[in-house]
Coordinates of C-alpha atoms in Angstrom, one line a residue:
X1 CA -18.6 -29.7 -18.6
X2 CA -19.9 -31.0 -15.3
X3 CA -18.9 -28.2 -12.9
X4 CA -19.0 -28.6 -9.2
X5 CA -22.0 -27.1 -7.4
X6 CA -20.7 -25.0 -4.5
X7 CA -22.6 -23.6 -1.5
X8 CA -21.7 -20.8 1.0
X9 CA -20.4 -23.5 3.3
X10 CA -18.0 -25.1 0.8
X11 CA -16.8 -21.7 -0.4
X12 CA -16.0 -20.7 3.2
X13 CA -14.0 -23.9 3.6
X14 CA -12.1 -23.1 0.3
X15 CA -10.7 -20.0 2.0
X16 CA -8.6 -17.8 -0.2
X17 CA -8.5 -20.1 -3.2
X18 CA -11.9 -21.5 -4.4
X19 CA -11.5 -23.5 -7.6
X20 CA -13.1 -21.9 -10.7
X21 CA -15.2 -22.3 -12.7
X22 CA -18.0 -23.5 -10.4
X23 CA -21.8 -23.3 -10.2
X24 CA -23.9 -22.1 -7.3
X25 CA -27.7 -22.4 -7.0
X26 CA -29.6 -19.1 -6.7
X27 CA -33.2 -18.7 -5.5
X28 CA -36.0 -19.3 -8.1
X29 CA -34.3 -22.3 -9.5
X30 CA -31.6 -20.3 -11.3
X31 CA -27.9 -21.2 -11.3
X32 CA -24.9 -18.9 -11.6
X33 CA -21.8 -20.2 -13.4
X34 CA -18.8 -18.4 -12.0
X35 CA -16.0 -18.2 -14.6
X36 CA -13.4 -16.2 -12.7
X37 CA -13.0 -14.5 -9.3
X38 CA -12.1 -10.8 -9.1
X39 CA -11.9 -10.5 -5.3
X40 CA -11.9 -12.9 -2.4
X41 CA -12.3 -12.1 1.2
X42 CA -11.8 -15.6 2.7
X43 CA -14.9 -16.9 4.4
X44 CA -16.7 -13.6 3.9
X45 CA -17.3 -12.5 0.4
X46 CA -16.5 -13.4 -3.2
X47 CA -16.8 -11.2 -6.3
X48 CA -16.6 -12.7 -9.8
X49 CA -17.6 -12.7 -13.4
X50 CA -20.5 -15.1 -13.9
X51 CA -23.2 -16.2 -16.3
X52 CA -26.9 -16.5 -15.4
X53 CA -29.5 -17.5 -17.9
X54 CA -27.0 -16.9 -20.8
X55 CA -26.1 -13.4 -19.7
X56 CA -22.8 -12.1 -18.3
X57 CA -23.2 -10.6 -14.8
X58 CA -21.0 -9.5 -11.9
X59 CA -21.9 -11.7 -9.0
X60 CA -21.2 -11.0 -5.3
X61 CA -21.6 -13.8 -2.8
X62 CA -21.9 -12.9 0.9
X63 CA -21.0 -16.1 2.8
X64 CA -19.8 -15.2 6.3
X65 CA -21.3 -17.1 9.1
X66 CA -22.2 -13.9 10.8
X67 CA -23.0 -10.4 9.5
X68 CA -23.4 -11.4 5.8
X69 CA -27.1 -10.2 5.8
X70 CA -26.0 -6.8 7.0
X71 CA -23.3 -6.4 4.3
X72 CA -25.7 -7.8 1.6
X73 CA -28.4 -5.2 2.6
X74 CA -25.9 -2.4 2.7
X75 CA -24.7 -3.3 -0.8
X76 CA -28.2 -3.6 -2.2
X77 CA -29.4 -0.4 -0.5
X78 CA -26.2 1.5 -1.5
X79 CA -26.6 0.7 -5.2
X80 CA -30.3 1.7 -5.0
X81 CA -29.4 5.0 -3.3
X82 CA -26.9 5.8 -6.1
X83 CA -29.4 5.0 -8.8
X84 CA -32.1 7.0 -7.0
X85 CA -29.9 10.1 -7.1
X86 CA -29.0 9.6 -10.8
X87 CA -25.3 8.6 -10.0
X88 CA -24.1 6.1 -12.7
X89 CA -23.7 2.7 -11.1
X90 CA -24.0 -0.9 -12.5
X91 CA -27.6 -1.9 -12.9
X92 CA -28.9 -4.3 -10.2
X93 CA -30.1 -7.5 -11.9
X94 CA -31.0 -9.7 -9.0
X95 CA -30.5 -10.2 -5.3
X96 CA -31.6 -12.8 -2.7
X97 CA -30.9 -15.5 -0.2
X98 CA -28.6 -18.5 -0.5
X99 CA -28.5 -21.5 1.8
X100 CA -26.3 -19.9 4.4
X101 CA -25.6 -16.6 2.6
X102 CA -26.8 -14.1 0.1
X103 CA -26.1 -13.1 -3.5
X104 CA -26.3 -10.0 -5.6
X105 CA -26.0 -9.6 -9.4
X106 CA -25.3 -6.5 -11.4
X107 CA -24.6 -5.8 -15.0
X108 CA -21.0 -6.8 -16.0
X109 CA -19.1 -3.9 -17.5
X110 CA -16.9 -5.7 -20.0
X111 CA -13.5 -4.1 -20.5
X112 CA -14.1 -1.4 -17.9
X113 CA -11.0 0.3 -16.5
X114 CA -10.9 1.2 -12.9
X115 CA -9.7 4.7 -12.2
X116 CA -6.7 3.5 -10.2
X117 CA -5.2 1.8 -13.3
X118 CA -6.0 5.0 -15.3
X119 CA -4.3 7.1 -12.7
X120 CA -1.1 5.0 -12.6
X121 CA -1.0 4.9 -16.4
X122 CA -1.2 8.7 -16.5
X123 CA 1.6 9.0 -14.0
X124 CA 3.8 6.7 -16.0
X125 CA 3.0 8.6 -19.2
X126 CA 3.7 12.0 -17.6
X127 CA 6.4 11.4 -14.9
X128 CA 7.4 15.1 -14.8
X129 CA 3.9 16.6 -15.1
X130 CA 1.6 15.7 -12.3
X131 CA -0.9 18.2 -13.6
X132 CA -1.5 16.1 -16.7
X133 CA -2.1 13.0 -14.6
X134 CA -4.4 14.9 -12.2
X135 CA -6.7 15.6 -15.2
X136 CA -7.6 11.9 -15.1
X137 CA -9.2 12.4 -11.7
X138 CA -11.5 15.2 -12.7
X139 CA -14.5 12.9 -13.5
X140 CA -14.2 11.1 -10.1
X141 CA -14.1 14.4 -8.3
X142 CA -17.1 15.6 -10.2
X143 CA -19.0 12.4 -9.4
X144 CA -18.1 12.7 -5.7
X145 CA -19.3 16.3 -5.7
X146 CA -22.6 15.2 -7.2
X147 CA -22.9 12.4 -4.6
X148 CA -22.3 15.0 -1.8
X149 CA -24.8 17.4 -3.4
X150 CA -27.4 14.7 -3.2
X151 CA -26.7 13.5 0.4
X152 CA -24.5 10.5 -0.3
X153 CA -21.0 9.7 1.0
X154 CA -18.6 6.8 0.3
X155 CA -16.9 5.4 3.4
X156 CA -14.4 3.3 1.5
X157 CA -13.3 6.0 -0.9
X158 CA -10.5 5.1 -3.3
X159 CA -9.9 5.2 -7.1
X160 CA -10.6 1.5 -7.5
X161 CA -14.2 2.2 -6.7
X162 CA -14.7 4.2 -9.9
X163 CA -15.0 2.4 -13.2
X164 CA -14.7 4.0 -16.6
X165 CA -16.8 2.2 -19.3
X166 CA -17.6 3.5 -22.8
X167 CA -17.0 7.1 -21.7
X168 CA -19.1 6.9 -18.5
X169 CA -17.7 6.9 -15.0
X170 CA -19.5 4.5 -12.7
X171 CA -19.5 4.5 -8.9
X172 CA -19.4 1.0 -7.4
X173 CA -19.2 -0.8 -4.0
X174 CA -22.7 -0.1 -2.7
X175 CA -21.7 -1.6 0.7
X176 CA -19.7 1.6 1.4
X177 CA -22.4 4.1 0.3
X178 CA -23.9 6.1 3.2
X179 CA -27.2 7.8 2.4
X180 CA -27.1 10.4 5.2
X181 CA -29.4 13.0 3.6
X182 CA -30.8 11.5 0.5
X183 CA -31.7 14.3 -2.0
X184 CA -30.3 17.0 0.3
X185 CA -26.7 18.3 0.3
X186 CA -24.2 16.9 2.9
X187 CA -23.0 19.3 5.5
X188 CA -19.7 21.0 4.9
X189 CA -18.0 19.1 7.6
X190 CA -19.1 15.7 6.3
X191 CA -18.3 16.6 2.7
X192 CA -14.9 17.9 3.7
X193 CA -14.0 14.7 5.6
X194 CA -15.2 12.4 2.8
X195 CA -13.3 14.4 0.1
X196 CA -10.1 14.3 2.2
X197 CA -10.2 10.5 2.2
X198 CA -9.7 10.6 -1.6
X199 CA -7.3 13.5 -1.8
X200 CA -5.1 11.9 1.0
X201 CA -4.3 9.0 -1.4
X202 CA -2.6 11.3 -3.9
X203 CA 1.1 12.0 -3.9
X204 CA 2.2 15.0 -1.9
X205 CA 3.1 16.8 -5.1
X206 CA -0.7 17.0 -5.8
X207 CA -1.1 19.2 -2.7
X208 CA 0.1 22.2 -4.6
X209 CA -2.7 21.6 -7.2
X210 CA -5.5 21.6 -4.6
X211 CA -7.3 24.5 -6.4
X212 CA -7.4 22.5 -9.6
X213 CA -8.7 19.4 -7.8
X214 CA -11.4 21.4 -6.0
X215 CA -12.5 22.8 -9.4
X216 CA -13.2 19.3 -10.5
X217 CA -15.2 18.7 -7.3
X218 CA -17.1 21.9 -7.6
X219 CA -18.2 20.9 -11.1
X220 CA -20.5 18.4 -9.4
X221 CA -21.2 20.4 -6.2
X222 CA -20.9 24.1 -7.1
X223 CA -22.6 25.4 -3.9
X224 CA -20.1 23.7 -1.5
X225 CA -17.3 25.9 -0.1
X226 CA -14.4 24.6 1.9
X227 CA -11.8 26.3 4.1
X228 CA -8.5 25.2 2.3
X229 CA -6.6 25.2 5.6
X230 CA -9.1 22.8 7.2
X231 CA -9.1 20.6 4.2
X232 CA -5.3 20.4 4.2
X233 CA -5.3 19.6 7.9
X234 CA -7.8 16.8 7.3
X235 CA -5.7 15.4 4.5
X236 CA -2.7 15.2 6.8
X237 CA -4.8 13.4 9.5
X238 CA -6.1 10.9 7.0
X239 CA -2.7 10.2 5.6
X240 CA -1.4 9.5 9.1
X241 CA -4.2 7.1 9.7
X242 CA -3.8 5.3 6.4
X243 CA -0.1 4.8 7.1
X244 CA -0.7 3.3 10.6
X245 CA -3.4 1.1 9.1
X246 CA -1.1 -0.1 6.3
X247 CA 1.8 -0.8 8.7
X248 CA -0.4 -2.9 10.9
X249 CA -1.4 -5.0 7.9
X250 CA 2.2 -5.9 7.2
X251 CA 2.1 -8.0 10.4
X252 CA -1.2 -9.8 10.0
X253 CA -2.7 -12.2 7.5
X254 CA -4.7 -10.2 4.9
X255 CA -5.1 -9.8 1.2
X256 CA -1.7 -8.1 0.9
X257 CA 0.4 -10.2 3.3
X258 CA 0.7 -13.9 4.1
X259 CA 1.5 -14.2 7.9
X260 CA 2.3 -17.4 9.8
X261 CA 2.9 -17.3 13.5
X262 CA 4.0 -20.4 15.5
X263 CA 5.7 -20.9 18.8
X264 CA 9.0 -21.3 17.0
X265 CA 8.8 -18.6 14.3
X266 CA 7.0 -15.6 12.9
X267 CA 6.8 -15.0 9.1
X268 CA 5.3 -12.2 7.0
X269 CA 5.6 -12.3 3.2
X270 CA 4.1 -10.1 0.6
X271 CA 1.3 -12.3 -0.6
X272 CA 1.9 -12.2 -4.3
X273 CA 5.5 -13.4 -3.6
X274 CA 4.6 -16.1 -1.1
X275 CA 4.8 -19.0 -3.5
X276 CA 8.1 -18.0 -5.0
X277 CA 9.7 -17.3 -1.7
X278 CA 8.4 -20.4 0.1
X279 CA 11.7 -22.3 -0.2
X280 CA 13.6 -19.3 1.1
X281 CA 11.2 -18.9 4.1
X282 CA 11.6 -22.6 4.9
X283 CA 15.4 -22.5 5.1
X284 CA 16.8 -18.9 4.8
X285 CA 20.3 -19.9 5.8
X286 CA 20.5 -22.5 3.0
X287 CA 19.9 -19.7 0.4
X288 CA 22.2 -17.3 2.2
X289 CA 25.1 -19.8 2.0
X290 CA 24.4 -20.4 -1.7
X291 CA 24.1 -16.8 -2.6
X292 CA 26.7 -14.2 -3.8
X293 CA 28.0 -12.7 -0.6
X294 CA 27.7 -8.9 -0.3
X295 CA 28.6 -8.5 3.4
X296 CA 29.8 -10.8 6.1
X297 CA 30.1 -8.8 9.3
X298 CA 29.5 -9.4 13.0
X299 CA 26.2 -7.7 13.0
X300 CA 24.8 -9.0 9.7
X301 CA 25.4 -11.3 6.7
X302 CA 24.0 -10.3 3.3
X303 CA 23.9 -12.1 0.0
X304 CA 22.2 -11.8 -3.4
X305 CA 20.2 -14.8 -4.3
X306 CA 18.5 -16.0 -7.4
X307 CA 14.8 -17.0 -7.2
X308 CA 14.0 -18.3 -10.7
X309 CA 15.0 -15.5 -13.0
X310 CA 14.7 -12.8 -10.3
X311 CA 17.4 -11.5 -8.0
X312 CA 16.7 -10.9 -4.3
X313 CA 18.7 -9.9 -1.3
X314 CA 18.6 -11.8 1.9
X315 CA 20.0 -10.3 5.1
X316 CA 20.5 -12.2 8.4
X317 CA 20.8 -10.1 11.5
X318 CA 23.4 -12.0 13.5
X319 CA 23.5 -12.6 17.3
X320 CA 27.0 -11.8 18.4
X321 CA 27.0 -13.8 21.7
X322 CA 25.1 -14.7 24.8
X323 CA 24.8 -11.2 26.2
X324 CA 23.6 -9.9 22.8
X325 CA 21.1 -12.7 22.5
X326 CA 19.7 -12.0 26.0
X327 CA 19.5 -8.2 25.3
X328 CA 17.3 -8.9 22.2
X329 CA 15.0 -11.6 23.5
X330 CA 12.1 -9.2 24.4
X331 CA 12.6 -6.6 21.7
X332 CA 11.5 -6.7 18.1
X333 CA 14.4 -7.8 15.9
X334 CA 16.3 -5.5 13.7
X335 CA 14.8 -7.4 10.7
X336 CA 11.3 -6.6 12.1
X337 CA 12.2 -2.9 12.4
X338 CA 13.7 -2.8 8.9
X339 CA 10.5 -4.6 7.6
X340 CA 8.3 -1.9 9.1
X341 CA 10.5 1.0 8.0
X342 CA 10.9 -0.3 4.5
X343 CA 7.1 -0.5 4.1
X344 CA 6.8 2.9 5.6
X345 CA 9.1 4.4 3.0
X346 CA 7.3 2.5 0.2
X347 CA 3.9 3.7 1.3
X348 CA 5.2 7.3 1.4
X349 CA 6.6 7.0 -2.1
X350 CA 10.3 7.2 -0.9
X351 CA 12.6 4.8 -2.9
X352 CA 13.9 1.7 -1.2
X353 CA 14.3 -1.9 -2.3
X354 CA 10.9 -3.5 -1.7
X355 CA 10.7 -5.6 1.5
X356 CA 9.4 -9.0 0.5
X357 CA 9.7 -11.3 3.6
X358 CA 10.4 -11.1 7.3
X359 CA 11.4 -14.3 9.2
X360 CA 12.0 -14.4 13.0
X361 CA 13.0 -17.3 15.0
X362 CA 10.9 -17.5 18.2
X363 CA 10.9 -19.3 21.5
X364 CA 7.3 -18.6 22.5
X365 CA 7.2 -14.9 23.2
X366 CA 11.1 -14.6 23.0
X367 CA 12.9 -13.6 19.8
X368 CA 16.1 -15.0 18.3
X369 CA 17.8 -14.7 14.9
X370 CA 16.0 -13.0 12.1
X371 CA 16.2 -12.6 8.3
X372 CA 14.9 -10.0 5.9
X373 CA 14.4 -10.6 2.1
X374 CA 14.1 -7.6 -0.2
X375 CA 14.2 -6.8 -3.9
X376 CA 17.7 -6.5 -5.3
X377 CA 19.1 -3.2 -6.3
X378 CA 22.1 -3.5 -8.6
X379 CA 23.0 0.2 -8.8
X380 CA 26.2 1.6 -7.3
X381 CA 26.3 3.4 -3.9
X382 CA 26.9 7.1 -4.0
X383 CA 30.5 6.8 -2.8
X384 CA 31.2 4.9 -6.1
X385 CA 28.8 6.8 -8.3
X386 CA 29.5 10.5 -7.5
X387 CA 32.7 12.4 -8.1
X388 CA 33.8 14.3 -5.0
X389 CA 35.4 17.0 -7.2
X390 CA 32.1 17.8 -9.1
X391 CA 28.6 18.7 -8.4
X392 CA 26.2 15.8 -9.0
X393 CA 24.8 15.6 -12.6
X394 CA 21.2 17.0 -13.1
X395 CA 19.3 13.7 -12.6
X396 CA 21.2 12.8 -9.5
X397 CA 20.9 16.3 -8.1
X398 CA 17.1 16.3 -8.6
X399 CA 16.8 12.8 -7.0
X400 CA 18.9 13.8 -4.0
X401 CA 16.8 17.0 -3.4
X402 CA 13.6 15.1 -3.8
X403 CA 14.7 12.3 -1.4
X404 CA 15.8 14.5 1.4
X405 CA 12.9 16.9 1.0
X406 CA 10.5 13.9 1.4
X407 CA 12.4 12.5 4.4
X408 CA 12.4 16.0 6.0
X409 CA 8.7 16.5 5.3
X410 CA 7.8 13.2 6.9
X411 CA 10.2 13.8 9.9
X412 CA 12.2 10.6 9.1
X413 CA 15.8 10.1 10.2
X414 CA 17.9 7.3 8.9
X415 CA 20.3 6.9 11.8
X416 CA 23.4 5.7 9.7
X417 CA 23.5 7.9 6.7
X418 CA 26.7 6.6 5.1
X419 CA 27.0 7.0 1.3
X420 CA 27.1 3.2 1.0
X421 CA 23.5 3.2 2.3
X422 CA 22.4 5.3 -0.7
X423 CA 22.1 3.5 -4.0
X424 CA 21.7 5.0 -7.4
X425 CA 19.2 2.9 -9.4
X426 CA 17.0 3.7 -12.4
X427 CA 17.0 7.5 -11.9
X428 CA 16.4 7.4 -8.1
X429 CA 18.4 7.3 -4.9
X430 CA 17.3 4.3 -2.8
X431 CA 17.8 4.0 0.9
X432 CA 19.0 0.7 2.4
X433 CA 20.0 -0.5 5.9
X434 CA 16.9 0.8 7.7
X435 CA 17.2 -0.8 11.1
X436 CA 18.0 2.5 12.8
X437 CA 15.4 4.5 10.9
X438 CA 12.7 6.5 12.8
X439 CA 9.7 8.6 12.1
X440 CA 9.6 11.3 14.8
X441 CA 6.4 12.5 16.4
X442 CA 7.8 16.0 17.1
X443 CA 9.6 18.6 15.0
X444 CA 12.2 19.0 17.8
X445 CA 13.1 15.3 18.0
X446 CA 13.4 15.2 14.2
X447 CA 15.5 18.3 14.1
X448 CA 18.0 16.8 16.5
X449 CA 18.2 13.5 14.6
X450 CA 18.4 15.3 11.2
X451 CA 21.4 17.3 12.4
X452 CA 23.2 14.0 13.1
X453 CA 22.1 12.5 9.8
X454 CA 23.2 15.6 7.8
X455 CA 26.6 15.7 9.5
X456 CA 27.1 12.0 8.8
X457 CA 26.2 12.3 5.2
X458 CA 28.6 15.3 4.6
X459 CA 31.5 13.4 6.3
X460 CA 31.4 10.9 3.4
X461 CA 33.4 13.4 1.3
X462 CA 36.4 15.7 2.1
X463 CA 35.8 19.2 3.4
X464 CA 36.1 21.8 0.7
X465 CA 35.3 19.4 -2.2
X466 CA 32.6 20.5 -4.7
X467 CA 30.2 17.7 -4.0
X468 CA 30.2 18.3 -0.2
X469 CA 29.7 22.0 -0.9
X470 CA 26.7 21.3 -3.2
X471 CA 25.1 18.9 -0.6
X472 CA 25.6 21.5 2.2
X473 CA 23.8 24.1 0.1
X474 CA 21.0 21.8 -1.2
X475 CA 20.1 19.6 1.8
X476 CA 17.4 20.8 4.2
X477 CA 19.1 23.1 6.8
X478 CA 20.5 21.7 10.0
X479 CA 18.3 24.1 12.2

């Protein structure tokens, strides 16, 4: 097969979708044949499975117009630092310049599993026993402890940067390795901050198992002692930062979201849904009119639509008249707010139909009508599902307690807690209609909003009924 011969310049022009397979000339007369791409940072970096001289390799191509030499050197030096300190990492097979970029080759770990996949599989296998799932993380915590004991830190620390291959756990991504004190232990503050980055990515339920997690870490770094209170405080700080960073990504073009901004509209779509939803984004009202109507009110119109074999929900936030239109011109639309809050809930692990697309009509900086597309939830709302004369069944009782405990922990108020905005679906209670939702900065502001939410929820059922009594006893208190 006569494959195209690419260069850093042509790969930059290809953006997010370079065609594979392709060849690229390395130094020394060698050629790499890239069979598939594993990661693409458009115009900056490509990572893929390749073949060089008949051997399978993992190839990284640094192609940015500016700064690629720095990232190439950090990757090469980081892998060398891991190897020098006897931390398992893929073996470096080659590195050098390209015409307008750099390349780096390491051994290809065929059929390796990244620890993120192993973690999610363990959670799925043990949904009611987080302790069993946490056992999967022990090798990564031990490896991180060994890194810290030998003066290395990982600035982009996540489970995907650990690969399990034939019983060995490998640390990857040399670009993020920082050799602060090679061969000497990190200081307690640096080690604590680096460890907190990893622990902050675990569910809140894992916080109660912190001693077990630290036991895994201390297997690799037995001489390091942490103040548990300081570690918990740092975990909270990192979680807050990660949430802000993620919400910012929902509004800019990146690997997770496809964003299009023009003078006449703003669109953000979950990237892996962008192709399927392109017709909806192009003409949302056409799909709204053709869908099964769920609500047709003054403030919004909602319909369930079919996209291929998948059901989605589209909601148009209506403009009621001239005065209403003028009042909303300068403010983010209710669709915008619901988009942000839906992704906030999803990031925090609180059940809600996944937000898939935001569409706003624009007039330069001014905003007009807006639409939100989400996953469909076919479950009944709680007014239909629960019997006012009885306490909720065990599964529903647990789901309600978990939902409101999570909302209370995160200082989130809903703003319109009608039973019709709580859906029972696949063993969880899902929140919908999020345009009045808020996450409060202070406990006092949240307490005031929670009192209103709590009272509104209880009013869904008659005073004195068994269900209302159960809710009053099991919801977080009003004060």
